[in-house]
Amino acid sequence: MSNYISHNTEIIRVAESVALEKGIPTEAVIEAIEQGMKVAARRKYGAEYDIHVNIDRKTGEFKIYRRLEIVENVDDPQTQISMDQVEQSTSADKVDHKVKIGDYVTQDLPAIDLKRLVAQVVKQVIVQRVRVAEKEKQYALYKDKVGEIVNGVVKKVSMKGVLLDIGGEEAFLSREDGIAGENLSQNERVRACIKEVIRKDMGVQVYLSRASNEFMKQLFMQEVPEIYDGIINIKSIAREPGSRAKIAVQAVESNLDPVGACVGVKGSRVQVVINELKGEKIDIVEWSADPAAFVVNSLVPAQVLKVVIDEDNNRIETVVSQKDYSIAIGRRGQNARLASRLTGWNINILTEEEEENLRKEESDKTYNLFVKHLGLDDMSARILMSEGITEVEELLQIDHKDFLNIEGLSEEVILSLIEKVKKFSKSKTYINMKWEKLGLNKDLLKVKNMDINIAQYFLRSYIDDVEKIADLSRDEFRELIPEEVLGDQKKIDELIMSARDIAYK
């Protein structure tokens, strides 16, 4: 751009030329020119003036003026003017007689002779404003593309990650967002998903990912037309990048095989994705609204023989044959781990023999509970167990009339049992037993206001000891536990302080 703006209409031509060259709005360039001329005018007339510049967007005519505040007593004649001066001034612009103290009037200043020094200041400001406009353009371009796949060329490889050129802009792929074991080299072409776009002082930084679930999802959308068209939905994905992944799909139409469509003829579609992910093994399973069916599907290639659901603890117990046990678990527990993440359920995998032993152990515990702690005779205990009653909670919920319907129990035994159950449910032994069954740390019992409902919410967030609770803030408590469970603020504070007293001592 020339150092001189010698004619009014040239201002508009310069603005249009720069806007076209940089791909930014002409208005942004004109505003930059106004700012540059303002800087030049302040240098010439004094920085203490409240100087403004307006450029006519059609003709290029520009007006330089200073603004003065109307005050009763003038303390700063450079920025203030009295009402008397306003009324007497002949150089002031046309003044509305309704103006009052606190309003502003303007006074025109002589036009600037934009010689080399002044024009250079204008140019510098314009360049700066144009850079800001370019940053905004770049940010706007990529912020709406988060989650999309872009193609890039490796410019530089470092210990922290890889710098890529994506259509003339730089983007960064960190080691954590890359695929494990993948070594990229300079000038290599790479596909990645836009993970995040952040404004920075020096520009806009685009961060990429090849390890995210979104990258895998976008790859399948590109290779499977049914997913792109919405005929098949991707419900969930679980990955260990570079090693193995599981993806759950659902067909909108019942007559369509979603797994077959994603695999393709002779595995042609899924193989393209596998090749892009450097050999990452992919299990494609059918999603189901039935948790048991979904978990069974997720454990492929193992065959599940039996499923037991524990909704209260978000846990599913699966039984497989001895030969399928290692397959269901996977190498270093990978298959079970991915299946759990895919379904959102805690999955416990047992062999038939382990399940049999577990059931016997549970039966022995129930028998011991009924005989030792509730004082039932052998026959009464076995009658209750044959009815499927194994928990104190179940006994507490059974109505007296329902007890009478159980054959083999006398009314005398029933009345005695009801009283014993009520008494036992309030005992420390019962609380410890229930705590242990749910896998809760008994040390939590020492914390004031701690109850089993609160403890279970902590456990879901993997907060299983007093030290972790002591590190939580009030807001974190409220995020983890519903208000109706947690109680009022006083209860929260007492719980926090109690946990800290125990942890720090």
Short mmCIF file of C-alpha atoms in Angstrom, two decimals:
data_model
loop_
_atom_site.label_atom_id
_atom_site.label_comp_id
_atom_site.label_asym_id
_atom_site.label_seq_id
_atom_site.Cartn_x
_atom_site.Cartn_y
_atom_site.Cartn_z
CA MET A 1 0.00 0.00 0.00
CA SER A 2 1.26 3.49 -0.82
CA ASN A 3 2.57 5.71 2.00
CA TYR A 4 0.35 8.54 0.73
CA ILE A 5 -3.40 9.09 0.61
CA SER A 6 -3.43 12.15 -1.57
CA HIS A 7 -7.02 12.42 -2.69
CA ASN A 8 -10.32 11.79 -0.97
CA THR A 9 -11.61 9.17 -3.41
CA GLU A 10 -8.30 7.35 -3.11
CA ILE A 11 -9.18 6.48 0.50
CA ILE A 12 -12.09 4.35 -0.70
CA ARG A 13 -9.97 2.77 -3.46
CA VAL A 14 -7.24 1.91 -0.94
CA ALA A 15 -9.80 0.41 1.45
CA GLU A 16 -11.40 -1.68 -1.29
CA SER A 17 -8.02 -2.85 -2.56
CA VAL A 18 -6.78 -3.92 0.89
CA ALA A 19 -10.11 -5.58 1.67
CA LEU A 20 -9.98 -7.57 -1.56
CA GLU A 21 -6.36 -8.57 -1.01
CA LYS A 22 -6.90 -9.71 2.61
CA GLY A 23 -10.38 -11.12 2.12
CA ILE A 24 -11.93 -8.95 4.86
CA PRO A 25 -14.85 -6.44 4.82
CA THR A 26 -14.16 -3.01 3.33
CA GLU A 27 -15.82 -1.46 6.39
CA ALA A 28 -13.12 -2.97 8.62
CA VAL A 29 -10.40 -1.34 6.51
CA ILE A 30 -12.13 2.07 6.50
CA GLU A 31 -12.45 1.88 10.29
CA ALA A 32 -8.72 1.11 10.43
CA ILE A 33 -7.98 4.17 8.27
CA GLU A 34 -10.11 6.33 10.56
CA GLN A 35 -8.17 5.03 13.54
CA GLY A 36 -4.85 5.71 11.77
CA MET A 37 -5.85 9.25 10.88
CA LYS A 38 -6.97 9.76 14.47
CA VAL A 39 -3.51 8.76 15.70
CA ALA A 40 -1.87 11.12 13.21
CA ALA A 41 -4.17 13.99 14.20
CA ARG A 42 -3.44 13.49 17.90
CA ARG A 43 0.28 13.70 17.09
CA LYS A 44 -0.24 16.96 15.23
CA TYR A 45 -2.82 18.73 17.41
CA GLY A 46 -2.07 17.19 20.80
CA ALA A 47 -2.79 13.94 22.57
CA GLU A 48 -4.89 15.80 25.14
CA TYR A 49 -7.62 16.50 22.55
CA ASP A 50 -10.63 14.15 22.26
CA ILE A 51 -10.16 13.78 18.51
CA HIS A 52 -12.43 11.85 16.15
CA VAL A 53 -12.31 11.12 12.41
CA ASN A 54 -15.23 10.28 10.13
CA ILE A 55 -14.86 9.13 6.53
CA ASP A 56 -17.81 9.28 4.15
CA ARG A 57 -18.22 5.73 2.84
CA LYS A 58 -19.33 6.93 -0.60
CA THR A 59 -17.26 10.00 -1.41
CA GLY A 60 -14.18 9.41 0.74
CA GLU A 61 -14.54 12.91 2.20
CA PHE A 62 -13.16 12.91 5.72
CA LYS A 63 -13.82 15.14 8.69
CA ILE A 64 -11.48 15.64 11.65
CA TYR A 65 -12.94 17.19 14.76
CA ARG A 66 -12.52 17.39 18.49
CA ARG A 67 -15.28 16.77 20.99
CA LEU A 68 -15.89 19.10 23.95
CA GLU A 69 -18.02 18.43 27.01
CA ILE A 70 -20.31 21.24 28.17
CA VAL A 71 -19.56 22.08 31.81
CA GLU A 72 -20.35 24.90 34.26
CA ASN A 73 -16.72 25.63 35.09
CA VAL A 74 -13.98 24.76 32.62
CA ASP A 75 -11.07 22.89 34.24
CA ASP A 76 -9.56 21.50 31.04
CA PRO A 77 -10.00 23.79 28.01
CA GLN A 78 -8.73 21.03 25.71
CA THR A 79 -11.74 18.78 26.39
CA GLN A 80 -14.30 21.08 28.06
CA ILE A 81 -16.35 24.17 27.14
CA SER A 82 -18.75 26.36 29.12
CA MET A 83 -22.35 26.97 28.14
CA ASP A 84 -21.55 30.68 27.57
CA GLN A 85 -18.71 29.74 25.20
CA VAL A 86 -21.04 27.41 23.31
CA GLU A 87 -23.61 30.14 22.78
CA GLN A 88 -20.99 32.74 21.80
CA SER A 89 -18.79 30.50 19.68
CA THR A 90 -18.91 31.09 15.97
CA SER A 91 -16.55 28.23 15.15
CA ALA A 92 -18.69 25.61 16.82
CA ASP A 93 -20.95 23.48 14.66
CA LYS A 94 -24.64 24.28 14.58
CA VAL A 95 -25.69 23.95 18.18
CA ASP A 96 -29.09 22.77 19.32
CA HIS A 97 -30.35 25.35 21.82
CA LYS A 98 -31.64 22.47 23.92
CA VAL A 99 -28.11 21.34 24.78
CA LYS A 100 -27.39 21.15 28.49
CA ILE A 101 -24.57 20.60 30.93
CA GLY A 102 -23.04 17.17 30.28
CA ASP A 103 -23.76 17.19 26.53
CA TYR A 104 -21.03 17.38 23.90
CA VAL A 105 -20.34 19.72 20.98
CA THR A 106 -17.82 19.29 18.18
CA GLN A 107 -15.31 21.63 16.61
CA ASP A 108 -13.79 20.98 13.23
CA LEU A 109 -10.01 20.77 12.96
CA PRO A 110 -7.97 21.63 9.85
CA ALA A 111 -7.44 18.74 7.44
CA ILE A 112 -4.15 16.85 7.82
CA ASP A 113 -1.43 17.06 5.18
CA LEU A 114 -0.61 13.35 5.04
CA LYS A 115 3.06 13.62 4.36
CA ARG A 116 5.47 10.68 4.72
CA LEU A 117 5.78 10.62 8.52
CA VAL A 118 2.08 11.05 9.22
CA ALA A 119 1.09 8.64 6.44
CA GLN A 120 3.45 6.03 7.90
CA VAL A 121 1.62 6.24 11.24
CA VAL A 122 -1.65 5.80 9.40
CA LYS A 123 -0.25 2.80 7.55
CA GLN A 124 1.01 1.15 10.74
CA VAL A 125 -2.38 1.45 12.41
CA ILE A 126 -4.10 0.16 9.29
CA VAL A 127 -1.79 -2.85 9.14
CA GLN A 128 -2.46 -3.56 12.81
CA ARG A 129 -6.24 -3.32 12.41
CA VAL A 130 -6.12 -5.45 9.28
CA ARG A 131 -4.25 -8.13 11.24
CA VAL A 132 -6.98 -8.07 13.89
CA ALA A 133 -9.61 -8.39 11.15
CA GLU A 134 -7.69 -11.29 9.62
CA LYS A 135 -7.56 -13.03 13.03
CA GLU A 136 -11.30 -12.63 13.39
CA LYS A 137 -11.82 -14.00 9.89
CA GLN A 138 -9.62 -17.00 10.67
CA TYR A 139 -11.39 -17.63 13.98
CA ALA A 140 -14.83 -17.37 12.36
CA LEU A 141 -13.69 -19.76 9.61
CA TYR A 142 -12.61 -22.56 11.96
CA LYS A 143 -14.76 -22.15 15.10
CA ASP A 144 -17.80 -23.56 13.26
CA LYS A 145 -15.74 -26.46 11.92
CA VAL A 146 -14.94 -28.01 15.29
CA GLY A 147 -15.54 -31.75 14.92
CA GLU A 148 -14.95 -31.76 11.15
CA ILE A 149 -12.11 -33.56 9.38
CA VAL A 150 -9.46 -31.48 7.62
CA ASN A 151 -6.50 -32.46 5.44
CA GLY A 152 -3.07 -31.18 6.35
CA VAL A 153 0.60 -31.43 5.45
CA VAL A 154 3.21 -31.91 8.16
CA LYS A 155 5.46 -28.83 8.44
CA LYS A 156 7.38 -29.61 11.59
CA VAL A 157 7.71 -32.51 14.03
CA SER A 158 8.73 -31.97 17.66
CA MET A 159 8.63 -33.77 20.99
CA LYS A 160 5.37 -32.03 21.87
CA GLY A 161 3.58 -32.85 18.65
CA VAL A 162 3.20 -32.01 14.97
CA LEU A 163 2.63 -28.67 13.24
CA LEU A 164 0.50 -28.97 10.09
CA ASP A 165 -0.50 -26.71 7.24
CA ILE A 166 -4.26 -26.89 6.65
CA GLY A 167 -5.16 -24.78 3.65
CA GLY A 168 -2.59 -22.07 4.36
CA GLU A 169 -3.23 -21.96 8.11
CA GLU A 170 -1.21 -23.65 10.84
CA ALA A 171 -2.73 -26.28 13.14
CA PHE A 172 -1.24 -28.31 15.97
CA LEU A 173 -1.60 -32.04 16.66
CA SER A 174 -0.26 -32.85 20.13
CA ARG A 175 1.25 -36.22 21.08
CA GLU A 176 -1.75 -36.87 23.35
CA ASP A 177 -4.14 -36.31 20.45
CA GLY A 178 -2.18 -38.48 18.06
CA ILE A 179 -2.45 -42.23 17.59
CA ALA A 180 -0.15 -44.26 19.79
CA GLY A 181 2.84 -45.59 17.87
CA GLU A 182 2.19 -43.36 14.85
CA ASN A 183 5.31 -41.53 13.64
CA LEU A 184 4.54 -38.72 11.21
CA SER A 185 7.26 -37.20 9.03
CA GLN A 186 7.71 -33.85 7.32
CA ASN A 187 5.60 -33.26 4.16
CA GLU A 188 3.41 -36.27 4.97
CA ARG A 189 -0.31 -35.77 4.29
CA VAL A 190 -2.51 -36.29 7.35
CA ARG A 191 -6.22 -36.25 8.11
CA ALA A 192 -7.40 -35.11 11.54
CA CYS A 193 -10.44 -33.74 13.32
CA ILE A 194 -10.59 -30.11 14.51
CA LYS A 195 -10.69 -30.42 18.28
CA GLU A 196 -10.56 -26.80 19.45
CA VAL A 197 -10.02 -23.26 18.15
CA ILE A 198 -8.55 -20.68 20.55
CA ARG A 199 -7.88 -16.96 20.15
CA LYS A 200 -4.31 -15.97 21.05
CA ASP A 201 -2.33 -12.70 21.01
CA MET A 202 -0.36 -13.75 17.94
CA GLY A 203 -3.38 -15.11 16.09
CA VAL A 204 -5.69 -18.09 16.20
CA GLN A 205 -4.49 -21.56 17.20
CA VAL A 206 -6.27 -24.57 15.73
CA TYR A 207 -5.84 -27.84 17.64
CA LEU A 208 -6.38 -31.18 15.93
CA SER A 209 -7.02 -34.73 17.10
CA ARG A 210 -6.72 -38.21 15.64
CA ALA A 211 -7.37 -39.92 18.98
CA SER A 212 -10.86 -38.55 19.67
CA ASN A 213 -14.11 -40.46 19.29
CA GLU A 214 -15.32 -37.66 17.04
CA PHE A 215 -12.54 -38.39 14.53
CA MET A 216 -13.64 -42.02 14.25
CA LYS A 217 -17.27 -40.93 13.93
CA GLN A 218 -16.43 -38.54 11.09
CA LEU A 219 -14.43 -41.24 9.30
CA PHE A 220 -17.42 -43.60 9.38
CA MET A 221 -19.68 -40.80 8.15
CA GLN A 222 -17.40 -40.37 5.14
CA GLU A 223 -17.23 -44.09 4.36
CA VAL A 224 -20.79 -45.20 5.17
CA PRO A 225 -23.48 -43.29 3.20
CA GLU A 226 -26.21 -44.63 5.48
CA ILE A 227 -24.59 -42.87 8.47
CA TYR A 228 -24.14 -39.64 6.53
CA ASP A 229 -27.81 -39.75 5.45
CA GLY A 230 -29.01 -40.44 8.99
CA ILE A 231 -30.39 -43.90 8.19
CA ILE A 232 -27.92 -45.36 10.68
CA ASN A 233 -27.02 -43.59 13.94
CA ILE A 234 -23.75 -43.90 15.84
CA LYS A 235 -24.90 -44.19 19.47
CA SER A 236 -21.57 -44.46 21.29
CA ILE A 237 -17.85 -45.02 20.75
CA ALA A 238 -15.10 -46.29 23.05
CA ARG A 239 -11.47 -46.14 21.91
CA GLU A 240 -7.96 -46.89 22.96
CA PRO A 241 -6.36 -45.09 20.00
CA GLY A 242 -4.03 -47.16 17.88
CA SER A 243 -5.02 -50.39 19.62
CA ARG A 244 -8.74 -51.15 19.65
CA ALA A 245 -12.16 -49.52 19.51
CA LYS A 246 -15.82 -50.41 19.82
CA ILE A 247 -18.63 -48.54 18.08
CA ALA A 248 -22.36 -49.03 18.68
CA VAL A 249 -24.73 -48.36 15.77
CA GLN A 250 -28.50 -48.35 15.38
CA ALA A 251 -30.63 -48.55 12.23
CA VAL A 252 -33.57 -46.15 11.95
CA GLU A 253 -35.40 -48.73 9.83
CA SER A 254 -35.81 -52.19 11.36
CA ASN A 255 -35.18 -54.02 8.09
CA LEU A 256 -31.64 -52.63 7.78
CA ASP A 257 -28.59 -54.40 9.20
CA PRO A 258 -26.55 -51.54 10.73
CA VAL A 259 -23.49 -53.67 11.49
CA GLY A 260 -23.35 -55.13 7.98
CA ALA A 261 -23.75 -51.70 6.39
CA CYS A 262 -20.83 -50.31 8.42
CA VAL A 263 -18.61 -53.31 7.73
CA GLY A 264 -19.31 -53.25 3.98
CA VAL A 265 -18.85 -55.96 1.38
CA LYS A 266 -15.95 -58.15 2.53
CA GLY A 267 -15.13 -55.51 5.13
CA SER A 268 -14.40 -52.84 2.51
CA ARG A 269 -15.88 -49.90 4.43
CA VAL A 270 -14.51 -50.58 7.88
CA GLN A 271 -11.11 -51.46 6.40
CA VAL A 272 -10.73 -47.90 5.07
CA VAL A 273 -11.24 -46.58 8.60
CA ILE A 274 -8.85 -49.17 10.05
CA ASN A 275 -6.16 -48.18 7.54
CA GLU A 276 -6.59 -44.49 8.40
CA LEU A 277 -6.21 -45.36 12.10
CA LYS A 278 -3.01 -47.31 11.45
CA GLY A 279 -4.47 -50.76 12.02
CA GLU A 280 -6.65 -50.00 15.05
CA LYS A 281 -9.00 -52.97 15.50
CA ILE A 282 -12.67 -52.00 15.44
CA ASP A 283 -15.63 -53.98 16.82
CA ILE A 284 -18.93 -52.78 15.35
CA VAL A 285 -21.90 -53.81 17.51
CA GLU A 286 -25.62 -53.19 17.36
CA TRP A 287 -26.97 -50.78 19.96
CA SER A 288 -30.01 -51.79 22.00
CA ALA A 289 -32.26 -49.95 24.43
CA ASP A 290 -32.24 -53.14 26.50
CA PRO A 291 -29.13 -52.89 28.73
CA ALA A 292 -28.69 -56.67 28.91
CA ALA A 293 -28.80 -57.07 25.12
CA PHE A 294 -26.47 -54.11 24.60
CA VAL A 295 -23.90 -55.50 27.05
CA VAL A 296 -24.09 -58.93 25.39
CA ASN A 297 -23.46 -57.30 21.99
CA SER A 298 -20.62 -55.17 23.35
CA LEU A 299 -18.60 -58.16 24.59
CA VAL A 300 -18.09 -59.62 21.14
CA PRO A 301 -16.41 -61.83 20.10
CA ALA A 302 -17.19 -63.60 23.42
CA GLN A 303 -20.49 -65.47 23.83
CA VAL A 304 -22.44 -64.46 26.96
CA LEU A 305 -24.50 -67.21 28.62
CA LYS A 306 -26.24 -65.23 31.35
CA VAL A 307 -26.80 -61.63 32.45
CA VAL A 308 -27.80 -60.27 35.87
CA ILE A 309 -28.62 -56.55 36.17
CA ASP A 310 -28.12 -54.50 39.33
CA GLU A 311 -29.69 -51.16 38.39
CA ASP A 312 -29.18 -49.59 41.82
CA ASN A 313 -25.41 -49.85 41.45
CA ASN A 314 -25.30 -49.49 37.65
CA ARG A 315 -23.68 -52.92 37.46
CA ILE A 316 -24.21 -55.87 35.13
CA GLU A 317 -22.90 -59.33 35.87
CA THR A 318 -22.22 -61.54 32.85
CA VAL A 319 -21.48 -65.26 32.77
CA VAL A 320 -19.38 -66.84 30.02
CA SER A 321 -17.90 -70.27 29.44
CA GLN A 322 -14.36 -71.01 30.57
CA LYS A 323 -13.09 -70.99 26.98
CA ASP A 324 -14.66 -67.57 26.32
CA TYR A 325 -13.50 -65.98 29.58
CA SER A 326 -10.14 -64.73 28.29
CA ILE A 327 -11.82 -63.46 25.11
CA ALA A 328 -14.45 -61.55 27.09
CA ILE A 329 -11.83 -59.97 29.33
CA GLY A 330 -9.41 -59.30 26.49
CA ARG A 331 -5.72 -58.61 26.65
CA ARG A 332 -4.99 -56.74 29.87
CA GLY A 333 -8.74 -56.35 30.36
CA GLN A 334 -9.12 -54.24 27.22
CA ASN A 335 -12.28 -55.87 25.81
CA ALA A 336 -14.18 -55.64 29.11
CA ARG A 337 -12.92 -52.09 29.68
CA LEU A 338 -14.06 -50.88 26.25
CA ALA A 339 -17.41 -52.67 26.59
CA SER A 340 -18.00 -50.95 29.92
CA ARG A 341 -17.21 -47.52 28.47
CA LEU A 342 -19.33 -48.19 25.39
CA THR A 343 -22.43 -49.22 27.35
CA GLY A 344 -22.01 -47.01 30.43
CA TRP A 345 -22.42 -50.02 32.73
CA ASN A 346 -19.92 -51.52 35.17
CA ILE A 347 -19.48 -55.03 33.76
CA ASN A 348 -18.39 -57.95 35.92
CA ILE A 349 -17.42 -61.06 33.95
CA LEU A 350 -17.59 -64.49 35.57
CA THR A 351 -17.10 -68.06 34.42
CA GLU A 352 -19.86 -70.60 35.10
CA GLU A 353 -17.81 -72.07 37.94
CA GLU A 354 -17.15 -68.63 39.46
CA GLU A 355 -20.84 -67.77 39.27
CA GLU A 356 -21.75 -71.05 40.96
CA ASN A 357 -19.28 -70.37 43.78
CA LEU A 358 -20.50 -66.78 44.07
CA ARG A 359 -24.12 -67.87 44.31
CA LYS A 360 -23.19 -70.42 47.01
CA GLU A 361 -21.29 -67.73 48.91
CA GLU A 362 -24.26 -65.35 48.66
CA SER A 363 -26.61 -68.13 49.76
CA ASP A 364 -24.42 -68.85 52.77
CA LYS A 365 -24.40 -65.15 53.68
CA THR A 366 -28.17 -64.94 53.41
CA TYR A 367 -28.62 -68.09 55.51
CA ASN A 368 -26.21 -66.72 58.11
CA LEU A 369 -28.12 -63.40 58.14
CA PHE A 370 -31.46 -65.09 58.75
CA VAL A 371 -30.23 -67.61 61.33
CA LYS A 372 -27.48 -65.74 63.20
CA HIS A 373 -28.70 -62.12 63.14
CA LEU A 374 -32.48 -62.56 62.90
CA GLY A 375 -32.73 -65.72 65.01
CA LEU A 376 -34.75 -67.82 62.52
CA ASP A 377 -34.68 -71.59 62.63
CA ASP A 378 -33.21 -73.57 59.72
CA MET A 379 -36.57 -74.36 58.11
CA SER A 380 -37.92 -70.78 58.25
CA ALA A 381 -34.67 -69.42 56.78
CA ARG A 382 -34.81 -71.85 53.86
CA ILE A 383 -38.51 -71.08 53.25
CA LEU A 384 -37.72 -67.35 52.90
CA MET A 385 -34.77 -68.08 50.60
CA SER A 386 -36.96 -70.31 48.43
CA GLU A 387 -39.33 -67.33 48.03
CA GLY A 388 -36.39 -65.33 46.62
CA ILE A 389 -36.07 -63.14 49.72
CA THR A 390 -32.39 -62.48 50.43
CA GLU A 391 -32.18 -58.91 51.77
CA VAL A 392 -33.22 -57.16 54.98
CA GLU A 393 -34.68 -54.38 52.78
CA GLU A 394 -37.06 -56.88 51.22
CA LEU A 395 -38.25 -58.05 54.63
CA LEU A 396 -38.85 -54.43 55.68
CA GLN A 397 -41.02 -53.81 52.63
CA ILE A 398 -43.16 -56.95 52.91
CA ASP A 399 -46.59 -56.34 54.41
CA HIS A 400 -47.85 -58.48 57.31
CA LYS A 401 -50.60 -59.96 55.10
CA ASP A 402 -48.03 -60.96 52.46
CA PHE A 403 -46.03 -62.79 55.13
CA LEU A 404 -49.12 -64.83 55.99
CA ASN A 405 -49.32 -65.99 52.36
CA ILE A 406 -45.91 -67.68 52.65
CA GLU A 407 -46.58 -71.35 53.33
CA GLY A 408 -44.69 -72.92 56.22
CA LEU A 409 -44.38 -69.79 58.41
CA SER A 410 -46.57 -69.52 61.50
CA GLU A 411 -48.03 -66.18 62.52
CA GLU A 412 -45.98 -66.33 65.71
CA VAL A 413 -42.75 -66.68 63.70
CA ILE A 414 -43.84 -63.88 61.35
CA LEU A 415 -44.60 -61.39 64.14
CA SER A 416 -41.31 -62.20 65.84
CA LEU A 417 -39.45 -61.83 62.53
CA ILE A 418 -40.98 -58.42 61.80
CA GLU A 419 -39.85 -57.04 65.17
CA LYS A 420 -36.35 -58.49 64.82
CA VAL A 421 -35.95 -57.08 61.31
CA LYS A 422 -36.95 -53.58 62.45
CA LYS A 423 -34.50 -53.71 65.33
CA PHE A 424 -31.67 -55.17 63.25
CA SER A 425 -32.09 -52.56 60.47
CA LYS A 426 -31.04 -49.87 62.96
CA SER A 427 -27.99 -51.73 64.23
CA LYS A 428 -24.37 -50.90 63.47
CA THR A 429 -23.86 -54.48 62.24
CA TYR A 430 -26.52 -54.01 59.55
CA ILE A 431 -25.06 -50.66 58.42
CA ASN A 432 -21.59 -52.21 58.13
CA MET A 433 -22.98 -55.17 56.17
CA LYS A 434 -24.80 -52.92 53.73
CA TRP A 435 -21.76 -50.65 53.40
CA GLU A 436 -19.55 -53.67 52.62
CA LYS A 437 -21.98 -55.14 50.09
CA LEU A 438 -22.03 -51.90 48.10
CA GLY A 439 -18.23 -51.78 48.10
CA LEU A 440 -18.11 -48.60 50.15
CA ASN A 441 -15.14 -47.65 52.31
CA LYS A 442 -16.11 -48.07 55.99
CA ASP A 443 -13.90 -45.10 56.90
CA LEU A 444 -16.59 -42.90 55.33
CA LEU A 445 -18.86 -43.85 58.23
CA LYS A 446 -16.69 -41.70 60.48
CA VAL A 447 -17.66 -38.55 58.54
CA LYS A 448 -20.46 -36.55 60.13
CA ASN A 449 -23.75 -36.48 58.14
CA MET A 450 -22.49 -39.24 55.83
CA ASP A 451 -25.17 -41.72 54.82
CA ILE A 452 -25.35 -44.53 52.31
CA ASN A 453 -27.10 -42.45 49.62
CA ILE A 454 -24.42 -39.73 49.67
CA ALA A 455 -21.65 -42.35 49.74
CA GLN A 456 -23.07 -44.08 46.67
CA TYR A 457 -23.01 -40.83 44.68
CA PHE A 458 -19.37 -40.35 45.68
CA LEU A 459 -18.56 -43.88 44.56
CA ARG A 460 -20.04 -43.23 41.11
CA SER A 461 -17.50 -40.42 40.73
CA TYR A 462 -14.66 -42.67 42.00
CA ILE A 463 -14.43 -40.72 45.26
CA ASP A 464 -13.95 -43.62 47.65
CA ASP A 465 -11.99 -42.30 50.63
CA VAL A 466 -12.10 -39.48 53.18
CA GLU A 467 -9.06 -37.67 51.70
CA LYS A 468 -10.77 -37.20 48.33
CA ILE A 469 -13.90 -35.87 50.01
CA ALA A 470 -11.82 -33.45 52.09
CA ASP A 471 -10.42 -31.91 48.90
CA LEU A 472 -13.87 -31.05 47.52
CA SER A 473 -15.37 -27.55 47.60
CA ARG A 474 -19.01 -26.65 48.26
CA ASP A 475 -19.71 -26.20 44.55
CA GLU A 476 -18.13 -29.55 43.70
CA PHE A 477 -20.36 -31.22 46.31
CA ARG A 478 -23.45 -29.76 44.65
CA GLU A 479 -22.27 -30.87 41.20
CA LEU A 480 -21.79 -34.47 42.36
CA ILE A 481 -24.83 -34.95 44.56
CA PRO A 482 -28.47 -33.83 44.02
CA GLU A 483 -29.70 -31.21 46.48
CA GLU A 484 -32.54 -33.42 47.72
CA VAL A 485 -29.97 -36.07 48.73
CA LEU A 486 -27.33 -33.70 50.06
CA GLY A 487 -29.53 -31.49 52.22
CA ASP A 488 -29.05 -27.87 53.28
CA GLN A 489 -25.83 -25.83 53.29
CA LYS A 490 -25.23 -26.40 57.00
CA LYS A 491 -25.20 -30.17 56.46
CA ILE A 492 -22.74 -29.79 53.58
CA ASP A 493 -20.40 -27.60 55.63
CA GLU A 494 -20.45 -29.99 58.56
CA LEU A 495 -19.72 -32.92 56.24
CA ILE A 496 -16.79 -31.10 54.60
CA MET A 497 -15.28 -29.98 57.90
CA SER A 498 -15.66 -33.45 59.41
CA ALA A 499 -13.93 -35.04 56.42
CA ARG A 500 -11.09 -32.50 56.63
CA ASP A 501 -10.66 -33.03 60.37
CA ILE A 502 -10.33 -36.79 59.80
CA ALA A 503 -8.11 -36.51 56.71
CA TYR A 504 -5.70 -33.89 58.04
CA LYS A 505 -5.33 -35.53 61.44
#
